[in-house]
Amino acid sequence: MRTLPGFVSASIQKSLDGSRVTNYAQWRRREDFEDMMKDPDVGPHMKRAMELGTAEPHLYSVSSVHEA
C-alpha cells in the first residue's frame, strides 16, 4: 500500500474480543483510495486483514485534527 499514489498511513486494529477488525487508512484524495481498490495487487492484503475479523467498510472525511 505504501507505494501507491496518495497513501498517507494505515493501521489495522483488532477488537479485544477478536470479532471485528478496523483498517484505519488515510489517503490524500478519495480518488487515490478508489484507484487502490481497483488495483489487483491489493486483493491479498485486504484478504489478510479480513481474516482477522469482521469488517464493515465505510469512508469518512476528516472533521477535526488534534495533535500533541
mmCIF file of N, CA, C and O in Angstrom:
data_model
loop_
_atom_site.group_PDB
_atom_site.id
_atom_site.type_symbol
_atom_site.label_atom_id
_atom_site.label_comp_id
_atom_site.label_asym_id
_atom_site.label_seq_id
_atom_site.Cartn_x
_atom_site.Cartn_y
_atom_site.Cartn_z
ATOM 1 N N MET A 1 0.808 -1.200 0.000
ATOM 2 C CA MET A 1 0.000 0.000 0.000
ATOM 3 C C MET A 1 0.850 1.262 0.000
ATOM 4 O O MET A 1 0.520 2.217 -0.656
ATOM 5 N N ARG A 2 1.903 1.241 0.789
ATOM 6 C CA ARG A 2 2.667 2.484 0.986
ATOM 7 C C ARG A 2 3.289 3.019 -0.298
ATOM 8 O O ARG A 2 3.676 4.175 -0.328
ATOM 9 N N THR A 3 3.390 2.195 -1.332
ATOM 10 C CA THR A 3 3.977 2.672 -2.587
ATOM 11 C C THR A 3 2.928 3.226 -3.546
ATOM 12 O O THR A 3 3.289 3.785 -4.577
ATOM 13 N N LEU A 4 1.663 3.117 -3.202
ATOM 14 C CA LEU A 4 0.603 3.588 -4.091
ATOM 15 C C LEU A 4 0.421 5.098 -3.972
ATOM 16 O O LEU A 4 0.563 5.667 -2.889
ATOM 17 N N PRO A 5 0.096 5.760 -5.084
ATOM 18 C CA PRO A 5 -0.106 7.213 -5.059
ATOM 19 C C PRO A 5 -1.198 7.617 -4.071
ATOM 20 O O PRO A 5 -2.259 7.006 -4.027
ATOM 21 N N GLY A 6 -0.907 8.620 -3.274
ATOM 22 C CA GLY A 6 -1.883 9.170 -2.350
ATOM 23 C C GLY A 6 -1.940 8.505 -0.987
ATOM 24 O O GLY A 6 -2.639 8.979 -0.095
ATOM 25 N N PHE A 7 -1.193 7.405 -0.791
ATOM 26 C CA PHE A 7 -1.207 6.725 0.505
ATOM 27 C C PHE A 7 -0.562 7.611 1.557
ATOM 28 O O PHE A 7 0.496 8.174 1.336
ATOM 29 N N VAL A 8 -1.194 7.733 2.715
ATOM 30 C CA VAL A 8 -0.657 8.514 3.830
ATOM 31 C C VAL A 8 -0.222 7.578 4.953
ATOM 32 O O VAL A 8 0.930 7.586 5.364
ATOM 33 N N SER A 9 -1.137 6.767 5.468
ATOM 34 C CA SER A 9 -0.814 5.852 6.557
ATOM 35 C C SER A 9 -1.925 4.824 6.709
ATOM 36 O O SER A 9 -3.022 4.994 6.180
ATOM 37 N N ALA A 10 -1.635 3.769 7.481
ATOM 38 C CA ALA A 10 -2.656 2.766 7.776
ATOM 39 C C ALA A 10 -2.292 2.052 9.064
ATOM 40 O O ALA A 10 -1.117 1.882 9.377
ATOM 41 N N SER A 11 -3.306 1.647 9.798
ATOM 42 C CA SER A 11 -3.114 0.785 10.964
ATOM 43 C C SER A 11 -4.311 -0.152 11.034
ATOM 44 O O SER A 11 -5.450 0.252 10.806
ATOM 45 N N ILE A 12 -4.039 -1.416 11.312
ATOM 46 C CA ILE A 12 -5.099 -2.404 11.446
ATOM 47 C C ILE A 12 -5.280 -2.670 12.930
ATOM 48 O O ILE A 12 -4.324 -2.988 13.634
ATOM 49 N N GLN A 13 -6.511 -2.528 13.394
ATOM 50 C CA GLN A 13 -6.824 -2.697 14.810
ATOM 51 C C GLN A 13 -7.846 -3.809 14.964
ATOM 52 O O GLN A 13 -8.859 -3.824 14.266
ATOM 53 N N LYS A 14 -7.567 -4.739 15.864
ATOM 54 C CA LYS A 14 -8.457 -5.862 16.117
ATOM 55 C C LYS A 14 -9.156 -5.653 17.455
ATOM 56 O O LYS A 14 -8.513 -5.268 18.433
ATOM 57 N N SER A 15 -10.461 -5.907 17.488
ATOM 58 C CA SER A 15 -11.205 -5.730 18.732
ATOM 59 C C SER A 15 -10.684 -6.696 19.799
ATOM 60 O O SER A 15 -10.156 -7.766 19.489
ATOM 61 N N LEU A 16 -10.844 -6.320 21.046
ATOM 62 C CA LEU A 16 -10.350 -7.140 22.148
ATOM 63 C C LEU A 16 -11.030 -8.503 22.212
ATOM 64 O O LEU A 16 -10.432 -9.478 22.663
ATOM 65 N N ASP A 17 -12.272 -8.583 21.732
ATOM 66 C CA ASP A 17 -12.946 -9.887 21.735
ATOM 67 C C ASP A 17 -12.626 -10.698 20.479
ATOM 68 O O ASP A 17 -13.088 -11.821 20.322
ATOM 69 N N GLY A 18 -11.837 -10.122 19.564
ATOM 70 C CA GLY A 18 -11.398 -10.839 18.375
ATOM 71 C C GLY A 18 -12.441 -10.999 17.288
ATOM 72 O O GLY A 18 -12.223 -11.723 16.324
ATOM 73 N N SER A 19 -13.558 -10.297 17.394
ATOM 74 C CA SER A 19 -14.631 -10.486 16.409
ATOM 75 C C SER A 19 -14.621 -9.474 15.271
ATOM 76 O O SER A 19 -15.191 -9.730 14.223
ATOM 77 N N ARG A 20 -13.990 -8.338 15.474
ATOM 78 C CA ARG A 20 -14.016 -7.274 14.460
ATOM 79 C C ARG A 20 -12.623 -6.736 14.202
ATOM 80 O O ARG A 20 -11.737 -6.829 15.038
ATOM 81 N N VAL A 21 -12.498 -6.135 13.021
ATOM 82 C CA VAL A 21 -11.228 -5.516 12.650
ATOM 83 C C VAL A 21 -11.525 -4.154 12.019
ATOM 84 O O VAL A 21 -12.514 -3.992 11.314
ATOM 85 N N THR A 22 -10.669 -3.188 12.316
ATOM 86 C CA THR A 22 -10.758 -1.869 11.708
ATOM 87 C C THR A 22 -9.442 -1.591 11.002
ATOM 88 O O THR A 22 -8.371 -1.710 11.604
ATOM 89 N N ASN A 23 -9.530 -1.259 9.731
ATOM 90 C CA ASN A 23 -8.364 -0.853 8.957
ATOM 91 C C ASN A 23 -8.460 0.660 8.813
ATOM 92 O O ASN A 23 -9.228 1.152 7.998
ATOM 93 N N TYR A 24 -7.736 1.373 9.648
ATOM 94 C CA TYR A 24 -7.768 2.834 9.613
ATOM 95 C C TYR A 24 -6.699 3.300 8.640
ATOM 96 O O TYR A 24 -5.512 3.307 8.954
ATOM 97 N N ALA A 25 -7.133 3.623 7.441
ATOM 98 C CA ALA A 25 -6.202 4.034 6.394
ATOM 99 C C ALA A 25 -6.512 5.465 5.976
ATOM 100 O O ALA A 25 -7.672 5.866 5.908
ATOM 101 N N GLN A 26 -5.455 6.219 5.723
ATOM 102 C CA GLN A 26 -5.603 7.603 5.281
ATOM 103 C C GLN A 26 -5.039 7.743 3.871
ATOM 104 O O GLN A 26 -3.940 7.253 3.588
ATOM 105 N N TRP A 27 -5.806 8.421 3.033
ATOM 106 C CA TRP A 27 -5.425 8.687 1.650
ATOM 107 C C TRP A 27 -5.567 10.171 1.383
ATOM 108 O O TRP A 27 -6.436 10.841 1.955
ATOM 109 N N ARG A 28 -4.708 10.713 0.558
ATOM 110 C CA ARG A 28 -4.748 12.160 0.263
ATOM 111 C C ARG A 28 -6.061 12.567 -0.396
ATOM 112 O O ARG A 28 -6.619 13.604 -0.083
ATOM 113 N N ARG A 29 -6.533 11.735 -1.315
ATOM 114 C CA ARG A 29 -7.771 12.065 -2.028
ATOM 115 C C ARG A 29 -8.639 10.812 -2.147
ATOM 116 O O ARG A 29 -8.135 9.697 -2.166
ATOM 117 N N ARG A 30 -9.927 11.016 -2.225
ATOM 118 C CA ARG A 30 -10.847 9.892 -2.408
ATOM 119 C C ARG A 30 -10.498 9.121 -3.684
ATOM 120 O O ARG A 30 -10.574 7.894 -3.716
ATOM 121 N N GLU A 31 -10.104 9.837 -4.732
ATOM 122 C CA GLU A 31 -9.751 9.194 -6.000
ATOM 123 C C GLU A 31 -8.562 8.244 -5.838
ATOM 124 O O GLU A 31 -8.512 7.193 -6.480
ATOM 125 N N ASP A 32 -7.598 8.607 -4.974
ATOM 126 C CA ASP A 32 -6.459 7.726 -4.713
ATOM 127 C C ASP A 32 -6.938 6.426 -4.061
ATOM 128 O O ASP A 32 -6.486 5.335 -4.414
ATOM 129 N N PHE A 33 -7.863 6.546 -3.123
ATOM 130 C CA PHE A 33 -8.435 5.365 -2.476
ATOM 131 C C PHE A 33 -9.165 4.497 -3.493
ATOM 132 O O PHE A 33 -8.992 3.277 -3.529
ATOM 133 N N GLU A 34 -9.965 5.126 -4.333
ATOM 134 C CA GLU A 34 -10.730 4.378 -5.335
ATOM 135 C C GLU A 34 -9.800 3.676 -6.329
ATOM 136 O O GLU A 34 -10.063 2.532 -6.720
ATOM 137 N N ASP A 35 -8.709 4.333 -6.704
ATOM 138 C CA ASP A 35 -7.730 3.698 -7.589
ATOM 139 C C ASP A 35 -7.085 2.494 -6.914
ATOM 140 O O ASP A 35 -6.861 1.460 -7.543
ATOM 141 N N MET A 36 -6.787 2.614 -5.624
ATOM 142 C CA MET A 36 -6.203 1.499 -4.875
ATOM 143 C C MET A 36 -7.140 0.304 -4.881
ATOM 144 O O MET A 36 -6.723 -0.836 -5.068
ATOM 145 N N MET A 37 -8.427 0.541 -4.698
ATOM 146 C CA MET A 37 -9.387 -0.553 -4.652
ATOM 147 C C MET A 37 -9.492 -1.286 -5.988
ATOM 148 O O MET A 37 -9.891 -2.447 -6.018
ATOM 149 N N LYS A 38 -9.132 -0.638 -7.079
ATOM 150 C CA LYS A 38 -9.165 -1.264 -8.403
ATOM 151 C C LYS A 38 -7.872 -2.023 -8.719
ATOM 152 O O LYS A 38 -7.814 -2.773 -9.679
ATOM 153 N N ASP A 39 -6.851 -1.840 -7.900
ATOM 154 C CA ASP A 39 -5.541 -2.446 -8.147
ATOM 155 C C ASP A 39 -5.597 -3.939 -7.801
ATOM 156 O O ASP A 39 -5.879 -4.303 -6.660
ATOM 157 N N PRO A 40 -5.307 -4.835 -8.766
ATOM 158 C CA PRO A 40 -5.394 -6.273 -8.495
ATOM 159 C C PRO A 40 -4.380 -6.766 -7.455
ATOM 160 O O PRO A 40 -4.594 -7.803 -6.829
ATOM 161 N N ASP A 41 -3.299 -6.045 -7.233
ATOM 162 C CA ASP A 41 -2.300 -6.454 -6.245
ATOM 163 C C ASP A 41 -2.749 -6.209 -4.808
ATOM 164 O O ASP A 41 -2.114 -6.669 -3.863
ATOM 165 N N VAL A 42 -3.830 -5.481 -4.625
ATOM 166 C CA VAL A 42 -4.319 -5.141 -3.286
ATOM 167 C C VAL A 42 -5.124 -6.289 -2.676
ATOM 168 O O VAL A 42 -5.191 -6.428 -1.456
ATOM 169 N N GLY A 43 -5.693 -7.144 -3.491
ATOM 170 C CA GLY A 43 -6.549 -8.236 -3.019
ATOM 171 C C GLY A 43 -5.962 -9.068 -1.898
ATOM 172 O O GLY A 43 -6.620 -9.269 -0.866
ATOM 173 N N PRO A 44 -4.726 -9.585 -2.037
ATOM 174 C CA PRO A 44 -4.156 -10.401 -0.957
ATOM 175 C C PRO A 44 -4.027 -9.650 0.374
ATOM 176 O O PRO A 44 -4.271 -10.209 1.440
ATOM 177 N N HIS A 45 -3.675 -8.379 0.319
ATOM 178 C CA HIS A 45 -3.564 -7.570 1.536
ATOM 179 C C HIS A 45 -4.929 -7.458 2.218
ATOM 180 O O HIS A 45 -5.045 -7.646 3.437
ATOM 181 N N MET A 46 -5.949 -7.144 1.445
ATOM 182 C CA MET A 46 -7.290 -6.981 2.005
ATOM 183 C C MET A 46 -7.795 -8.311 2.563
ATOM 184 O O MET A 46 -8.439 -8.339 3.610
ATOM 185 N N LYS A 47 -7.482 -9.398 1.888
ATOM 186 C CA LYS A 47 -7.905 -10.724 2.354
ATOM 187 C C LYS A 47 -7.297 -11.036 3.721
ATOM 188 O O LYS A 47 -7.990 -11.520 4.622
ATOM 189 N N ARG A 48 -6.017 -10.729 3.901
ATOM 190 C CA ARG A 48 -5.363 -10.975 5.194
ATOM 191 C C ARG A 48 -6.016 -10.151 6.301
ATOM 192 O O ARG A 48 -6.215 -10.635 7.415
ATOM 193 N N ALA A 49 -6.348 -8.907 6.007
ATOM 194 C CA ALA A 49 -6.999 -8.057 7.008
ATOM 195 C C ALA A 49 -8.365 -8.619 7.394
ATOM 196 O O ALA A 49 -8.727 -8.647 8.572
ATOM 197 N N MET A 50 -9.117 -9.100 6.405
ATOM 198 C CA MET A 50 -10.459 -9.625 6.673
ATOM 199 C C MET A 50 -10.411 -10.942 7.451
ATOM 200 O O MET A 50 -11.378 -11.292 8.118
ATOM 201 N N GLU A 51 -9.299 -11.666 7.384
ATOM 202 C CA GLU A 51 -9.167 -12.908 8.142
ATOM 203 C C GLU A 51 -9.050 -12.646 9.647
ATOM 204 O O GLU A 51 -9.243 -13.554 10.453
ATOM 205 N N LEU A 52 -8.755 -11.414 10.038
ATOM 206 C CA LEU A 52 -8.617 -11.070 11.453
ATOM 207 C C LEU A 52 -9.960 -10.936 12.153
ATOM 208 O O LEU A 52 -10.056 -11.048 13.360
ATOM 209 N N GLY A 53 -11.018 -10.656 11.394
ATOM 210 C CA GLY A 53 -12.342 -10.467 11.982
ATOM 211 C C GLY A 53 -13.274 -9.821 10.988
ATOM 212 O O GLY A 53 -12.897 -9.529 9.859
ATOM 213 N N THR A 54 -14.488 -9.571 11.396
ATOM 214 C CA THR A 54 -15.499 -8.954 10.546
ATOM 215 C C THR A 54 -15.223 -7.459 10.402
ATOM 216 O O THR A 54 -14.916 -6.790 11.384
ATOM 217 N N ALA A 55 -15.349 -6.962 9.190
ATOM 218 C CA ALA A 55 -15.170 -5.530 8.936
ATOM 219 C C ALA A 55 -16.384 -4.998 8.190
ATOM 220 O O ALA A 55 -17.014 -5.720 7.423
ATOM 221 N N GLU A 56 -16.713 -3.758 8.436
ATOM 222 C CA GLU A 56 -17.789 -3.069 7.727
ATOM 223 C C GLU A 56 -17.194 -1.811 7.124
ATOM 224 O O GLU A 56 -17.070 -0.792 7.802
ATOM 225 N N PRO A 57 -16.778 -1.849 5.859
ATOM 226 C CA PRO A 57 -16.099 -0.705 5.252
ATOM 227 C C PRO A 57 -16.986 0.544 5.170
ATOM 228 O O PRO A 57 -18.168 0.455 4.839
ATOM 229 N N HIS A 58 -16.390 1.666 5.515
ATOM 230 C CA HIS A 58 -17.039 2.977 5.420
ATOM 231 C C HIS A 58 -15.965 3.998 5.072
ATOM 232 O O HIS A 58 -14.814 3.860 5.477
ATOM 233 N N LEU A 59 -16.353 5.032 4.343
ATOM 234 C CA LEU A 59 -15.447 6.143 4.065
ATOM 235 C C LEU A 59 -15.831 7.309 4.963
ATOM 236 O O LEU A 59 -17.008 7.563 5.203
ATOM 237 N N TYR A 60 -14.818 8.022 5.444
ATOM 238 C CA TYR A 60 -15.028 9.171 6.329
ATOM 239 C C TYR A 60 -14.224 10.355 5.818
ATOM 240 O O TYR A 60 -13.198 10.179 5.174
ATOM 241 N N SER A 61 -14.667 11.545 6.152
ATOM 242 C CA SER A 61 -13.866 12.738 5.878
ATOM 243 C C SER A 61 -13.360 13.282 7.216
ATOM 244 O O SER A 61 -13.993 13.073 8.256
ATOM 245 N N VAL A 62 -12.227 13.935 7.183
ATOM 246 C CA VAL A 62 -11.640 14.495 8.415
ATOM 247 C C VAL A 62 -12.432 15.738 8.800
ATOM 248 O O VAL A 62 -12.624 16.644 8.003
ATOM 249 N N SER A 63 -12.915 15.757 10.037
ATOM 250 C CA SER A 63 -13.650 16.930 10.509
ATOM 251 C C SER A 63 -12.860 17.720 11.537
ATOM 252 O O SER A 63 -13.170 18.880 11.788
ATOM 253 N N SER A 64 -11.822 17.092 12.115
ATOM 254 C CA SER A 64 -11.040 17.785 13.114
ATOM 255 C C SER A 64 -9.754 17.002 13.350
ATOM 256 O O SER A 64 -9.753 15.779 13.281
ATOM 257 N N VAL A 65 -8.660 17.707 13.623
ATOM 258 C CA VAL A 65 -7.360 17.079 13.891
ATOM 259 C C VAL A 65 -6.815 17.660 15.182
ATOM 260 O O VAL A 65 -6.808 18.870 15.373
ATOM 261 N N HIS A 66 -6.365 16.795 16.077
ATOM 262 C CA HIS A 66 -5.792 17.223 17.362
ATOM 263 C C HIS A 66 -4.410 16.606 17.478
ATOM 264 O O HIS A 66 -4.248 15.397 17.350
ATOM 265 N N GLU A 67 -3.417 17.414 17.705
ATOM 266 C CA GLU A 67 -2.044 16.928 17.820
ATOM 267 C C GLU A 67 -1.479 17.262 19.182
ATOM 268 O O GLU A 67 -1.881 18.233 19.819
ATOM 269 N N ALA A 68 -0.544 16.430 19.622
ATOM 270 C CA ALA A 68 0.086 16.644 20.931
ATOM 271 C C ALA A 68 1.066 17.788 20.846
ATOM 272 O O ALA A 68 1.623 18.119 19.858
#
